Amino acid sequence: MSSQATTQPQPRRYLAYARRSLLVSIWFAILTFPIIVIRANTITGTITWRWHNIGWIVGGTFVGSWIWRYFLERKRAGAAATMGPLRQRLAASRAIVAQAVRRPAVARGGIAALLLLVVAFPFVGGMYQTNIMTTALLYVVLGLGLNIIIGLGGMLHIGYIAFYALGAYSYALLNFHFGLNFWLALPVGALVGGLFSLAIGIPVLRLRGDYLAIVTLAFAEITRLVLENWSSLTFGTAGIRNIPRPAIAGIRLTLPQTTTFVYFIMILMVALTIFVVNRLENSRIGRQFVAMKEDFIACQAMGVNIARTKLAALGLGGMWAGLAGVVFAARTTFINPASFTVWESIIVLCTVVLGGMGSIPGVITGALVLILVPEYLRAFAQFRMLLFGAVLVTMMVFRPGGLIQKRRRAYTISAQEKQVAGEIGDPGIQG
Amino acid sequence: MVLDVRGLTMDFGGLRAVDHVDLQVNEGEIVALIGPNGAGKTTFFNCVTGMYVPTAGTVTIARPGTDARQITRMRPHLITAQGLARTFQNIRLFSEMTVLENVMIGRDCRLSAGILGAIVRNRKTVAEEKQVVLDSYAMLEMVGIGRWANETAKNLPYGAQRRLEIARALATEPFLLLLDEPAAGMNPQETRDLVALIRRLRTDHHLSIFLIEHDMSLVMTLSERIYVMDYGKLIAVGDPGEVRRDPSVIKAYLGEDVSA
Ligand SMILES: Nc1ncnc2c1ncn2[C@@H]1O[C@H](COP(=O)(O)OP(=O)(O)OP(=O)(O)O)[C@@H](O)[C@H]1O
Ligand SMILES: [Mg+2]
């Protein structure tokens, strides 16, 4: 229908949308009829017919479907061709902003403002806000870690939360049995997360795509079940209580102080994660990751050791989850297997996909949006899943690369260097 | 001799795609492998480069001036590190990466930077990265697509994509270059440029070249020796003149017995 629809004159095309939308809305009305129209009162034994509801359903679906079709068609026709005056202005202003950001003075000002905001946040926002933000920051670290595996390495990993759990349990158990403190637990947690990620990586080296997804999903569930059932070690579903909060050399902090302290720990951890991931991305290993994701056969043929590259991505990704897990345990002071369900894995996966695979600002945005928006929209709590689904479907259709898409880095080669290279090549031959 | 293949056989279930093939490439030679569609040419390449594990036979290579070594059943990335590089019949670029980055991946097997180096960026890593950019750019200039260095690979015109594949293969520092239908889809002008490029690679860079090609005029003008394959078997070997006159070759291509 696409090729036909684009060549049709405008009114005809809109009529075609309308007809299809009408069919969709009628179908939807039939589907939802039992729950929307009929209400059975089991106490009085009466049935109320709420016919007016059908009007809302038909009308709503019709308008929704029409708008959907309209945008889908525009997307097919190509954004540039149909760029209206509003979008043009938007693009122009975006270019101005991009140019301004590139100016060092503006960039420095921006960073200073961001820093101020970050530092002031716990003092202005209060304990409740700080707590929410700390949760969001945990997901930022998880998202960036998983991004190494999915966004860079191209491996669809759905069991990521298992390493988070292992990090959390490492701290909780080592502290319980041996009194290991929080600071020492951080590297231990990272190590445990990384090593377990490698350990499950080795048997699944040959798997790709859906198969890898299923195996990693199973791994996460197995981890949770082991944590639940190996009661002698993990205390089972009862979990572990009274995990010490982070502290500095014996100074006793009040609860609000600790909250602020943990917030700053997370800020530092996010900064460290961004720093490391950014460096990895712009290096030999980062290139290997992306090439492997793009075409692993060509990558192998060009001399890259795929097995080692995959394991590097898995190990590095797992480390961040373990690290975040330690902070999680220290912050909540209580952990049990219920905190580490597959649902959590899916949320982390969504932050990466929604934000933009392989893009650091994208993943940060994705994590902040996905964690903060539901917190502030508590009123809509019952529709949370519905909204979540709708947003993801819309994103996949209209912006499959995520909110902030990854741009490849451009290298600058000086004129002098170009000349040297040119002498090697033959100027007579042009592509 | 830079490449020596003996009795190479590859079975896919019941199908014998390559059947006891013996084939040699000498130092500095341009050798072609031709044959009808489905003859097993690409499969032969895949066996030599380690993408497939052959059912039987041996593959031996020797970088000029060094001892021969067996590479049968070696993993592909190790074979590439030994000095064999290839291009693909159906272009396999890293399409979302830039042109330069594609070539940088080709350099990868000559680099030594590790993960720790990437994070701390010690002087050695920084220097190596800088060198990679320059070397890769030089490769692009060599095949004539330097001006597209920062373009996304998938946006390149078709002929330039084929050139990029060659540049990426050259970046691995091979002594033997295997080209799988390098002229496929090119117009006559692009094909002429390609012939010049291949000749230049041989004379200026002392490469031996082994190519699969369907474009007969290219094969006949370029190659010194031609191997002809049909249904997995070698049916003829010789210089272009001999092969052109060989009745079994004519039969394989025309599908009838003209010698009778
Ligand atoms: N991975 C595989 N699994 C099963 N059969 C295969 C595989 N690869 C190739 N074949 C079969 O082996 C035979 C030889 O294929 P190959 O691709 O080597 O031919 P070719 O000579 O390169 O042909 P063309 O000129 O069309 O590229 C064909 O019959 C093909 O179907
Ligand atoms: Mg082929």
XYZ file of C-alpha atoms and ligand atoms in Angstrom:
723
model
C 0.000 0.000 0.000
C 2.929 2.297 0.604
C 3.942 2.971 -2.958
C 0.345 3.429 -3.972
C -0.523 5.698 -1.087
C 2.390 8.050 -1.642
C 1.436 8.697 -5.243
C -2.219 9.329 -4.440
C -3.423 12.925 -4.109
C -3.766 14.165 -0.535
C -7.564 13.881 0.048
C -7.681 10.372 -1.401
C -4.829 9.330 0.834
C -6.499 10.721 3.953
C -9.676 8.910 2.971
C -7.695 5.680 2.723
C -6.316 6.230 6.230
C -9.808 6.945 7.494
C -11.231 3.738 6.056
C -8.505 1.601 7.599
C -8.698 3.426 10.888
C -12.439 2.868 10.978
C -11.959 -0.860 10.467
C -9.351 -0.936 13.221
C -11.592 0.917 15.647
C -14.568 -1.344 14.959
C -12.414 -4.403 15.462
C -11.071 -2.939 18.679
C -14.606 -2.215 19.885
C -15.580 -5.840 19.321
C -12.485 -7.062 21.129
C -12.949 -4.869 24.174
C -16.744 -5.162 24.268
C -16.911 -7.650 27.172
C -14.750 -5.609 29.518
C -15.732 -2.127 28.472
C -19.467 -2.356 27.982
C -20.719 -5.127 30.209
C -20.489 -4.729 33.929
C -21.856 -7.566 36.006
C -22.679 -6.774 39.595
C -22.261 -10.101 41.354
C -23.954 -8.954 44.559
C -27.222 -7.746 43.130
C -26.993 -10.117 40.188
C -27.616 -7.381 37.649
C -25.839 -6.363 34.489
C -25.310 -2.794 33.435
C -24.741 -2.043 29.775
C -22.455 0.926 29.419
C -23.032 1.616 25.731
C -21.561 5.092 25.912
C -18.129 3.529 26.524
C -18.109 2.044 23.081
C -18.270 5.547 21.670
C -15.091 6.472 23.513
C -13.317 3.352 22.366
C -14.288 3.728 18.730
C -13.554 7.456 18.695
C -10.240 7.118 20.552
C -8.973 4.225 18.487
C -10.048 5.927 15.292
C -8.161 9.130 16.066
C -5.157 7.232 17.433
C -4.953 4.949 14.434
C -5.329 7.841 12.022
C -2.506 9.785 13.641
C -0.327 6.667 13.713
C -0.875 6.067 10.021
C -0.259 9.673 9.185
C 3.149 9.697 10.904
C 4.080 6.290 9.549
C 3.389 7.521 6.035
C 5.429 10.655 6.614
C 8.277 8.562 7.891
C 8.134 6.414 4.753
C 8.047 9.453 2.509
C 11.293 10.548 4.148
C 11.678 13.160 6.836
C 13.576 15.629 4.654
C 11.030 15.674 1.861
C 8.173 16.586 4.185
C 10.069 18.863 6.526
C 7.488 21.442 7.508
C 8.335 24.992 8.628
C 8.210 23.932 12.281
C 10.668 21.095 11.792
C 12.928 23.312 9.740
C 13.047 25.836 12.537
C 13.665 23.021 14.997
C 16.551 21.697 12.921
C 17.985 25.189 12.594
C 17.870 25.817 16.336
C 19.421 22.423 16.966
C 22.288 23.368 14.674
C 22.774 26.634 16.600
C 22.859 24.748 19.901
C 25.304 22.204 18.501
C 27.551 24.984 17.303
C 27.360 26.808 20.628
C 28.239 23.664 22.569
C 31.346 23.258 20.495
C 32.614 26.635 21.699
C 34.894 25.945 24.684
C 33.492 28.788 26.805
C 29.927 27.553 26.398
C 30.936 23.954 26.973
C 32.806 24.904 30.134
C 29.814 26.897 31.357
C 27.538 23.969 30.665
C 29.717 21.574 32.591
C 29.939 24.004 35.512
C 26.155 24.375 35.599
C 25.697 20.617 35.484
C 28.211 20.160 38.286
C 26.432 22.737 40.409
C 23.107 21.047 39.799
C 24.524 17.648 40.691
C 26.162 18.885 43.898
C 23.202 20.975 45.017
C 20.607 18.308 44.279
C 20.572 16.417 47.622
C 20.516 19.641 49.644
C 17.709 21.185 47.641
C 15.730 18.075 46.866
C 15.646 16.434 50.267
C 15.995 12.814 51.246
C 13.104 11.450 49.213
C 14.265 12.995 45.950
C 17.856 12.023 46.644
C 16.844 8.425 47.145
C 14.975 8.322 43.864
C 17.888 9.911 42.081
C 20.304 7.393 43.598
C 18.143 4.582 42.250
C 18.185 6.215 38.830
C 21.962 6.535 39.000
C 22.269 2.837 39.827
C 20.357 2.139 36.645
C 22.588 4.518 34.730
C 25.610 2.427 35.769
C 23.754 -0.796 34.959
C 22.654 0.612 31.613
C 26.153 1.732 30.682
C 27.538 -1.646 31.712
C 24.977 -3.580 29.712
C 25.612 -1.175 26.867
C 29.131 -2.577 26.591
C 27.629 -6.008 25.966
C 24.606 -5.076 23.847
C 25.248 -1.653 22.392
C 28.908 -2.156 21.589
C 29.342 -5.922 21.442
C 25.950 -6.663 19.887
C 25.189 -9.590 22.184
C 21.578 -9.743 23.294
C 22.031 -10.424 27.002
C 18.877 -10.729 29.115
C 20.449 -12.094 32.264
C 22.411 -9.032 33.194
C 20.718 -8.574 36.546
C 22.270 -11.833 37.776
C 25.663 -10.108 38.044
C 24.045 -7.268 39.953
C 22.658 -9.888 42.341
C 26.038 -11.571 42.652
C 27.686 -8.250 43.470
C 25.084 -7.507 46.118
C 25.344 -10.964 47.673
C 29.144 -10.849 47.625
C 29.103 -7.802 49.847
C 26.259 -9.015 52.056
C 27.744 -12.451 52.681
C 31.384 -11.463 52.971
C 30.374 -8.778 55.401
C 28.193 -11.164 57.391
C 30.840 -13.861 57.688
C 34.085 -11.957 57.589
C 33.098 -8.379 58.312
C 34.364 -7.137 54.948
C 33.719 -3.409 54.703
C 31.963 -1.595 51.901
C 35.057 -0.120 50.264
C 36.835 -3.435 49.984
C 33.626 -5.043 48.789
C 33.489 -2.743 45.768
C 36.414 -4.317 43.886
C 35.410 -7.768 45.111
C 31.888 -7.271 43.756
C 33.239 -6.041 40.435
C 35.535 -9.036 40.226
C 32.755 -11.493 41.067
C 30.429 -9.884 38.507
C 33.105 -9.917 35.825
C 34.249 -13.473 36.503
C 30.748 -14.928 36.515
C 29.982 -13.066 33.318
C 33.064 -14.656 31.761
C 32.142 -18.043 33.153
C 28.748 -18.073 31.471
C 30.311 -16.457 28.421
C 32.616 -19.341 27.634
C 29.915 -21.973 26.987
C 27.758 -19.549 24.974
C 30.512 -18.189 22.742
C 28.997 -19.833 19.718
C 25.491 -18.565 20.335
C 24.051 -15.424 18.821
C 20.860 -13.402 18.832
C 17.792 -15.185 20.134
C 19.724 -18.197 21.334
C 22.045 -16.109 23.431
C 19.041 -14.219 24.793
C 17.366 -17.434 25.919
C 20.482 -18.867 27.532
C 21.261 -15.680 29.424
C 17.642 -15.402 30.506
C 17.833 -18.925 31.855
C 21.083 -18.103 33.609
C 19.463 -15.177 35.416
C 16.554 -17.336 36.538
C 18.888 -20.106 37.702
C 20.907 -17.601 39.691
C 17.772 -16.326 41.376
C 16.542 -19.841 42.103
C 19.881 -20.811 43.604
C 19.819 -17.716 45.789
C 16.298 -18.632 46.867
C 16.935 -22.284 47.596
C 20.483 -22.564 48.843
C 19.326 -21.395 52.249
C 22.367 -22.527 54.198
C 24.510 -20.068 52.287
C 22.183 -17.302 51.155
C 19.424 -17.378 53.804
C 16.933 -18.105 51.015
C 13.887 -15.938 50.473
C 14.280 -14.407 53.923
C 17.269 -12.522 52.562
C 20.053 -10.831 54.463
C 19.372 -7.991 56.875
C 21.420 -5.270 58.531
C 23.981 -4.877 55.805
C 26.132 -1.917 56.876
C 25.747 1.314 54.985
C 28.824 2.929 53.522
C 30.809 4.772 56.184
C 34.097 6.619 56.394
C 36.561 5.404 58.994
C 34.235 5.016 61.930
C 32.379 8.322 61.599
C 28.728 7.670 62.363
C 26.427 9.324 59.861
C 22.751 10.004 60.391
C 20.297 8.506 57.925
C 19.876 11.676 55.813
C 23.626 12.125 55.799
C 24.134 8.563 54.596
C 21.557 9.101 51.871
C 23.475 12.094 50.631
C 26.730 10.194 50.965
C 25.466 7.271 48.891
C 24.185 9.724 46.320
C 27.659 11.167 45.937
C 29.196 7.709 45.773
C 26.854 6.992 42.892
C 27.700 10.279 41.199
C 31.366 9.364 41.343
C 30.639 5.880 40.112
C 28.628 7.221 37.179
C 31.461 9.593 36.351
C 33.954 6.750 36.483
C 31.732 4.573 34.315
C 31.315 7.294 31.712
C 35.047 7.895 31.712
C 35.953 4.240 31.290
C 33.250 3.395 28.752
C 34.135 6.443 26.709
C 37.795 5.451 26.652
C 36.941 1.884 25.757
C 34.725 3.062 22.932
C 37.442 5.183 21.398
C 40.104 2.549 21.384
C 41.163 -0.622 19.690
C 38.890 -2.764 21.839
C 35.902 -0.472 21.215
C 36.450 -0.755 17.478
C 36.640 -4.517 17.763
C 33.336 -4.549 19.653
C 31.524 -2.524 17.021
C 33.042 -4.441 14.109
C 32.055 -7.722 15.749
C 28.521 -6.447 16.141
C 28.362 -5.266 12.540
C 29.643 -8.397 10.834
C 31.368 -11.054 12.859
C 32.421 -13.087 9.824
C 34.228 -10.180 8.192
C 35.623 -9.218 11.575
C 37.134 -12.651 12.033
C 38.464 -12.652 8.493
C 40.215 -9.340 9.188
C 42.179 -10.950 11.972
C 40.147 -10.111 15.069
C 39.917 -12.851 17.662
C 36.165 -12.995 18.087
C 36.176 -15.271 21.105
C 38.474 -12.972 23.036
C 36.564 -9.870 22.016
C 33.266 -11.373 23.125
C 34.695 -12.391 26.460
C 36.171 -8.930 26.936
C 32.755 -7.355 26.394
C 31.063 -9.809 28.748
C 33.700 -9.456 31.443
C 33.750 -5.669 31.323
C 29.956 -5.512 31.313
C 29.644 -7.909 34.238
C 32.069 -5.875 36.324
C 29.836 -2.816 36.335
C 26.831 -4.843 37.388
C 28.804 -6.360 40.278
C 30.000 -2.941 41.334
C 26.496 -1.478 41.244
C 25.237 -4.511 43.163
C 27.527 -3.738 46.103
C 26.187 -0.201 46.330
C 22.661 -1.504 46.069
C 23.173 -3.880 49.007
C 24.826 -1.179 51.095
C 22.086 1.289 50.370
C 19.014 -0.816 51.054
C 20.731 -2.703 53.937
C 18.506 -5.638 53.080
C 18.589 -7.878 50.046
C 16.648 -10.941 49.012
C 16.271 -12.768 45.700
C 13.038 -10.924 44.906
C 15.041 -7.798 44.087
C 16.701 -9.556 41.166
C 13.927 -10.857 38.960
C 14.123 -11.037 35.189
C 11.871 -7.999 35.134
C 14.813 -5.941 36.402
C 16.938 -7.271 33.545
C 14.263 -6.189 31.120
C 14.193 -2.681 32.556
C 17.955 -2.338 32.164
C 17.651 -3.686 28.632
C 14.955 -1.111 27.932
C 17.095 1.759 29.198
C 19.729 0.791 26.650
C 17.310 0.287 23.778
C 15.191 3.347 24.540
C 18.150 5.633 25.087
C 20.137 4.557 22.084
C 22.354 1.527 21.758
C 26.016 2.277 21.974
C 25.493 5.943 22.857
C 26.572 7.070 26.328
C 24.298 10.133 26.563
C 21.543 7.978 25.111
C 21.804 5.312 27.774
C 21.987 7.913 30.559
C 18.875 9.618 29.228
C 17.144 6.280 28.841
C 17.889 5.268 32.427
C 16.839 8.607 33.885
C 13.608 8.656 31.887
C 12.654 5.071 32.608
C 13.323 5.274 36.334
C 12.360 8.850 37.147
C 9.208 9.223 35.081
C 7.376 6.309 36.762
C 8.432 7.639 40.171
C 6.929 11.031 39.516
C 3.866 9.612 37.813
C 2.754 7.529 40.752
C -0.809 8.583 40.017
C -0.673 6.531 36.857
C 0.939 3.568 38.580
C -1.684 1.141 37.282
C -1.076 2.192 33.703
C 2.672 2.018 34.061
C 3.122 -1.188 32.097
C 0.707 -0.019 29.429
C 2.580 3.245 28.938
C 5.869 1.419 28.993
C 4.745 -0.888 26.209
C 3.235 1.906 24.157
C 6.381 4.025 24.414
C 8.627 1.160 23.419
C 6.523 0.161 20.412
C 6.339 3.771 19.251
C 10.082 4.148 19.654
C 10.837 0.986 17.725
C 8.689 2.154 14.827
C 9.660 5.801 14.665
C 13.126 5.972 16.127
C 14.693 2.522 16.148
C 18.126 3.927 16.986
C 16.926 5.232 20.359
C 16.446 8.741 21.744
C 20.049 9.793 21.225
C 21.619 7.926 18.380
C 25.240 6.993 18.282
C 27.410 8.939 15.866
C 30.673 7.501 14.674
C 33.756 9.485 15.460
C 35.476 11.443 12.696
C 39.260 11.463 12.626
C 41.210 14.479 11.501
C 44.220 13.950 9.344
C 46.432 16.965 8.826
C 47.252 18.199 5.336
C 50.877 17.270 5.842
C 49.990 13.728 6.837
C 47.661 13.536 3.873
C 50.446 14.434 1.568
C 52.677 11.732 2.978
C 49.908 9.208 2.488
C 49.183 10.512 -0.995
C 52.741 9.872 -2.079
C 52.308 6.240 -1.188
C 49.132 6.003 -3.211
C 48.651 6.684 -6.861
C 46.849 9.957 -7.551
C 45.969 8.711 -11.028
C 43.365 6.347 -9.682
C 40.098 7.717 -8.425
C 37.224 5.764 -6.875
C 55.548 -20.851 -3.811
C 53.346 -18.772 -1.483
C 50.296 -21.015 -1.468
C 50.214 -24.760 -1.885
C 46.916 -26.580 -1.627
C 46.838 -30.382 -1.843
C 43.781 -32.589 -2.217
C 41.420 -30.055 -0.707
C 37.935 -31.511 -0.262
C 34.863 -29.976 1.299
C 31.599 -31.826 1.883
C 28.317 -30.238 2.891
C 26.305 -33.242 4.006
C 26.015 -35.253 0.830
C 27.216 -32.457 -1.431
C 30.894 -32.394 -2.361
C 31.452 -28.705 -3.070
C 35.230 -28.995 -3.498
C 36.701 -32.265 -4.688
C 40.416 -33.039 -4.277
C 41.696 -29.752 -5.582
C 45.438 -29.180 -5.980
C 46.404 -25.575 -6.529
C 49.551 -23.470 -6.276
C 50.289 -19.773 -6.338
C 53.865 -18.664 -6.902
C 55.496 -15.567 -5.510
C 54.447 -12.422 -7.375
C 51.940 -14.265 -9.543
C 48.395 -13.264 -10.437
C 46.328 -16.424 -10.533
C 42.636 -16.703 -11.299
C 40.099 -19.327 -10.337
C 37.132 -19.458 -12.669
C 34.161 -21.704 -13.186
C 30.389 -21.649 -13.625
C 28.072 -20.585 -10.798
C 28.075 -23.020 -7.936
C 31.347 -24.616 -9.037
C 32.748 -24.302 -5.517
C 35.099 -21.346 -5.958
C 33.953 -19.383 -2.920
C 33.894 -22.557 -0.877
C 37.502 -23.154 -1.868
C 38.389 -19.645 -0.661
C 36.572 -20.223 2.580
C 38.530 -23.408 3.195
C 41.852 -21.732 2.499
C 41.102 -18.775 4.776
C 39.809 -20.962 7.591
C 36.170 -19.883 7.430
C 35.290 -23.522 6.704
C 37.125 -26.529 8.067
C 37.897 -28.709 5.024
C 36.888 -32.358 5.052
C 40.285 -33.395 3.714
C 43.442 -31.943 2.238
C 46.163 -29.576 3.347
C 46.836 -25.888 2.920
C 50.412 -24.671 3.201
C 51.610 -21.097 2.945
C 54.992 -19.445 2.934
C 55.652 -15.742 3.323
C 58.443 -15.009 0.816
C 61.767 -15.564 2.526
C 60.358 -17.684 5.340
C 59.656 -21.371 5.867
C 56.452 -22.980 4.664
C 53.825 -23.663 7.281
C 50.623 -25.651 7.390
C 47.504 -23.627 8.089
C 44.896 -26.330 7.621
C 42.236 -26.102 10.330
C 43.753 -22.946 11.797
C 41.234 -20.373 12.984
C 40.528 -17.545 10.482
C 41.983 -14.686 12.517
C 45.259 -16.567 12.943
C 45.454 -17.289 9.221
C 44.969 -13.591 8.536
C 47.753 -12.809 10.975
C 49.946 -15.235 8.994
C 49.577 -13.019 5.942
C 46.549 -14.149 3.957
C 43.873 -11.515 3.411
C 40.626 -11.705 1.518
C 37.649 -9.787 0.210
C 34.106 -11.068 -0.064
C 31.929 -11.777 -3.067
C 28.916 -10.165 -1.391
C 30.580 -7.080 0.093
C 30.906 -7.432 3.862
C 31.880 -4.043 5.186
C 31.204 -2.799 8.699
C 28.493 -0.655 7.235
C 27.747 1.614 10.208
C 31.407 2.361 10.836
C 33.316 4.996 8.954
C 35.477 4.138 5.970
C 38.622 4.828 7.974
C 37.450 2.687 10.889
C 36.854 -0.191 8.498
C 40.492 -0.096 7.495
C 41.548 0.338 11.119
C 39.925 -3.018 11.864
C 42.104 -4.451 9.131
C 45.159 -3.127 11.005
C 43.915 -4.760 14.182
C 45.979 -7.934 13.959
C 49.163 -5.843 13.834
C 48.345 -3.941 17.034
C 49.146 -4.744 20.620
C 47.109 -2.312 22.768
C 45.007 -3.977 25.454
C 42.045 -3.060 27.606
C 44.102 -1.510 30.369
C 45.982 0.575 27.828
C 42.658 1.776 26.425
C 41.551 2.988 29.866
C 44.741 4.605 31.139
C 45.874 5.737 27.679
C 49.566 5.315 28.265
C 51.990 6.808 25.831
C 52.436 3.576 23.886
C 48.702 3.179 23.281
C 48.280 6.786 22.196
C 51.188 6.506 19.778
C 49.865 3.254 18.389
C 46.388 4.715 17.864
C 47.835 7.692 16.046
C 49.890 5.422 13.827
C 46.835 3.284 13.035
C 44.932 6.310 11.797
C 47.815 7.353 9.554
C 48.505 3.876 8.208
C 44.835 3.301 7.513
C 44.505 6.607 5.763
C 47.494 5.718 3.598
C 45.688 2.506 2.602
C 42.646 4.534 1.573
C 44.810 6.823 -0.532
C 46.426 3.811 -2.113
C 43.107 2.497 -3.426
C 41.935 6.023 -4.234
C 39.154 6.638 -1.695
C 40.972 8.835 0.822
C 38.507 11.690 0.464
C 35.749 9.509 1.922
C 37.693 8.640 5.092
C 35.081 9.905 7.544
C 32.045 8.843 5.539
C 29.873 6.002 6.830
C 30.855 2.911 4.852
C 27.329 2.088 3.700
C 27.023 5.488 1.997
C 29.872 4.822 -0.412
C 29.174 4.192 -4.085
C 29.337 0.550 -5.022
C 32.709 0.616 -6.748
C 34.255 2.448 -3.808
C 32.878 -0.170 -1.420
C 34.737 -2.845 -3.346
C 37.878 -0.734 -3.147
C 37.365 -0.279 0.569
C 37.252 -4.042 0.968
C 40.599 -4.234 -0.771
C 42.059 -1.462 1.401
C 40.830 -3.239 4.526
C 42.437 -6.485 3.392
C 45.706 -4.705 2.544
C 45.781 -3.202 6.021
C 46.428 -6.656 7.455
C 49.825 -6.673 5.682
C 49.282 -9.780 3.597
C 51.686 -11.361 1.151
C 48.838 -13.122 -0.617
C 45.606 -11.330 -1.438
C 42.502 -13.365 -2.204
C 39.831 -11.456 -4.117
C 36.383 -12.993 -4.538
C 34.836 -11.430 -7.644
C 36.357 -7.967 -7.152
C 34.827 -6.589 -10.350
C 31.284 -7.842 -9.760
C 28.819 -5.025 -10.354
C 31.423 -2.573 -11.617
C 31.067 -0.554 -14.808
C 33.770 -0.832 -17.538
C 35.660 2.257 -16.318
C 35.702 1.008 -12.713
C 36.872 -2.377 -13.943
C 39.760 -0.805 -15.852
C 40.800 1.121 -12.733
C 40.597 -2.073 -10.748
C 42.890 -3.886 -13.176
C 45.415 -1.069 -12.844
C 45.146 -1.203 -9.061
C 45.691 -4.954 -8.913
C 48.734 -4.699 -11.168
C 50.110 -1.917 -9.028
C 49.644 -3.948 -5.871
C 51.654 -6.720 -7.410
C 54.528 -4.643 -8.719
C 54.782 -1.929 -6.050
C 53.837 -3.949 -3.014
C 55.159 -7.353 -4.012
C 51.866 -9.081 -3.410
C 50.792 -12.345 -4.933
C 47.180 -12.251 -6.036
C 44.658 -15.016 -6.261
C 41.267 -14.021 -7.578
C 37.901 -15.461 -8.467
C 36.206 -13.657 -11.311
C 33.388 -14.073 -13.791
C 34.460 -11.178 -16.008
C 36.414 -13.124 -18.643
C 38.111 -10.147 -20.263
C 39.471 -9.115 -16.861
C 40.654 -12.636 -16.123
C 42.302 -13.028 -19.505
C 44.128 -9.696 -19.407
C 45.201 -9.867 -15.794
C 46.132 -13.386 -14.856
C 49.225 -15.365 -15.664
C 47.674 -18.674 -14.782
C 44.075 -19.776 -14.616
C 42.498 -22.671 -12.773
C 39.104 -23.799 -13.989
C 36.689 -25.526 -11.673
C 33.407 -27.279 -12.350
C 31.270 -29.216 -9.890
C 34.035 -28.966 -7.311
C 36.712 -30.502 -9.528
C 39.577 -28.824 -11.333
C 39.054 -29.372 -15.030
C 41.876 -27.287 -16.486
C 44.972 -25.280 -15.590
C 47.110 -23.119 -17.820
C 47.841 -19.677 -19.173
C 44.935 -17.689 -20.638
C 45.559 -18.935 -24.167
C 45.601 -22.610 -23.175
C 42.521 -22.308 -21.015
C 40.570 -20.472 -23.686
C 41.200 -23.300 -26.152
C 40.645 -26.156 -23.708
C 37.644 -28.219 -24.883
C 36.574 -29.227 -21.365
C 36.461 -25.556 -20.347
C 34.354 -24.659 -23.354
C 32.084 -27.561 -22.526
C 31.718 -26.536 -18.907
C 30.793 -22.999 -19.858
C 28.555 -23.795 -22.817
C 27.065 -26.920 -21.298
C 27.580 -29.103 -24.380
C 30.282 -31.248 -25.848
C 31.824 -29.137 -28.613
C 34.876 -31.300 -29.027
C 32.853 -34.249 -30.353
N 27.588 -23.291 3.835
C 27.124 -24.121 2.870
N 26.287 -25.133 3.183
C 25.821 -25.951 2.226
N 26.122 -25.849 0.934
C 26.950 -24.859 0.554
C 27.489 -23.936 1.510
N 28.283 -23.051 0.840
C 28.235 -23.409 -0.452
N 27.436 -24.487 -0.626
C 27.189 -25.164 -1.903
O 28.421 -25.470 -2.477
C 28.374 -25.274 -3.872
C 29.464 -24.335 -4.293
O 29.141 -23.016 -3.867
P 30.115 -21.788 -4.032
O 29.493 -20.618 -3.364
O 31.463 -22.175 -3.584
O 30.098 -21.567 -5.598
P 30.843 -20.470 -6.457
O 31.695 -21.189 -7.400
O 31.466 -19.460 -5.588
O 29.629 -19.847 -7.250
P 29.365 -18.326 -7.698
O 30.123 -18.125 -8.948
O 27.903 -18.267 -7.918
O 29.820 -17.462 -6.581
C 26.983 -24.778 -4.215
O 26.214 -25.868 -4.658
C 26.470 -24.266 -2.898
O 25.089 -24.400 -2.814
Mg 31.267 -17.480 -5.228
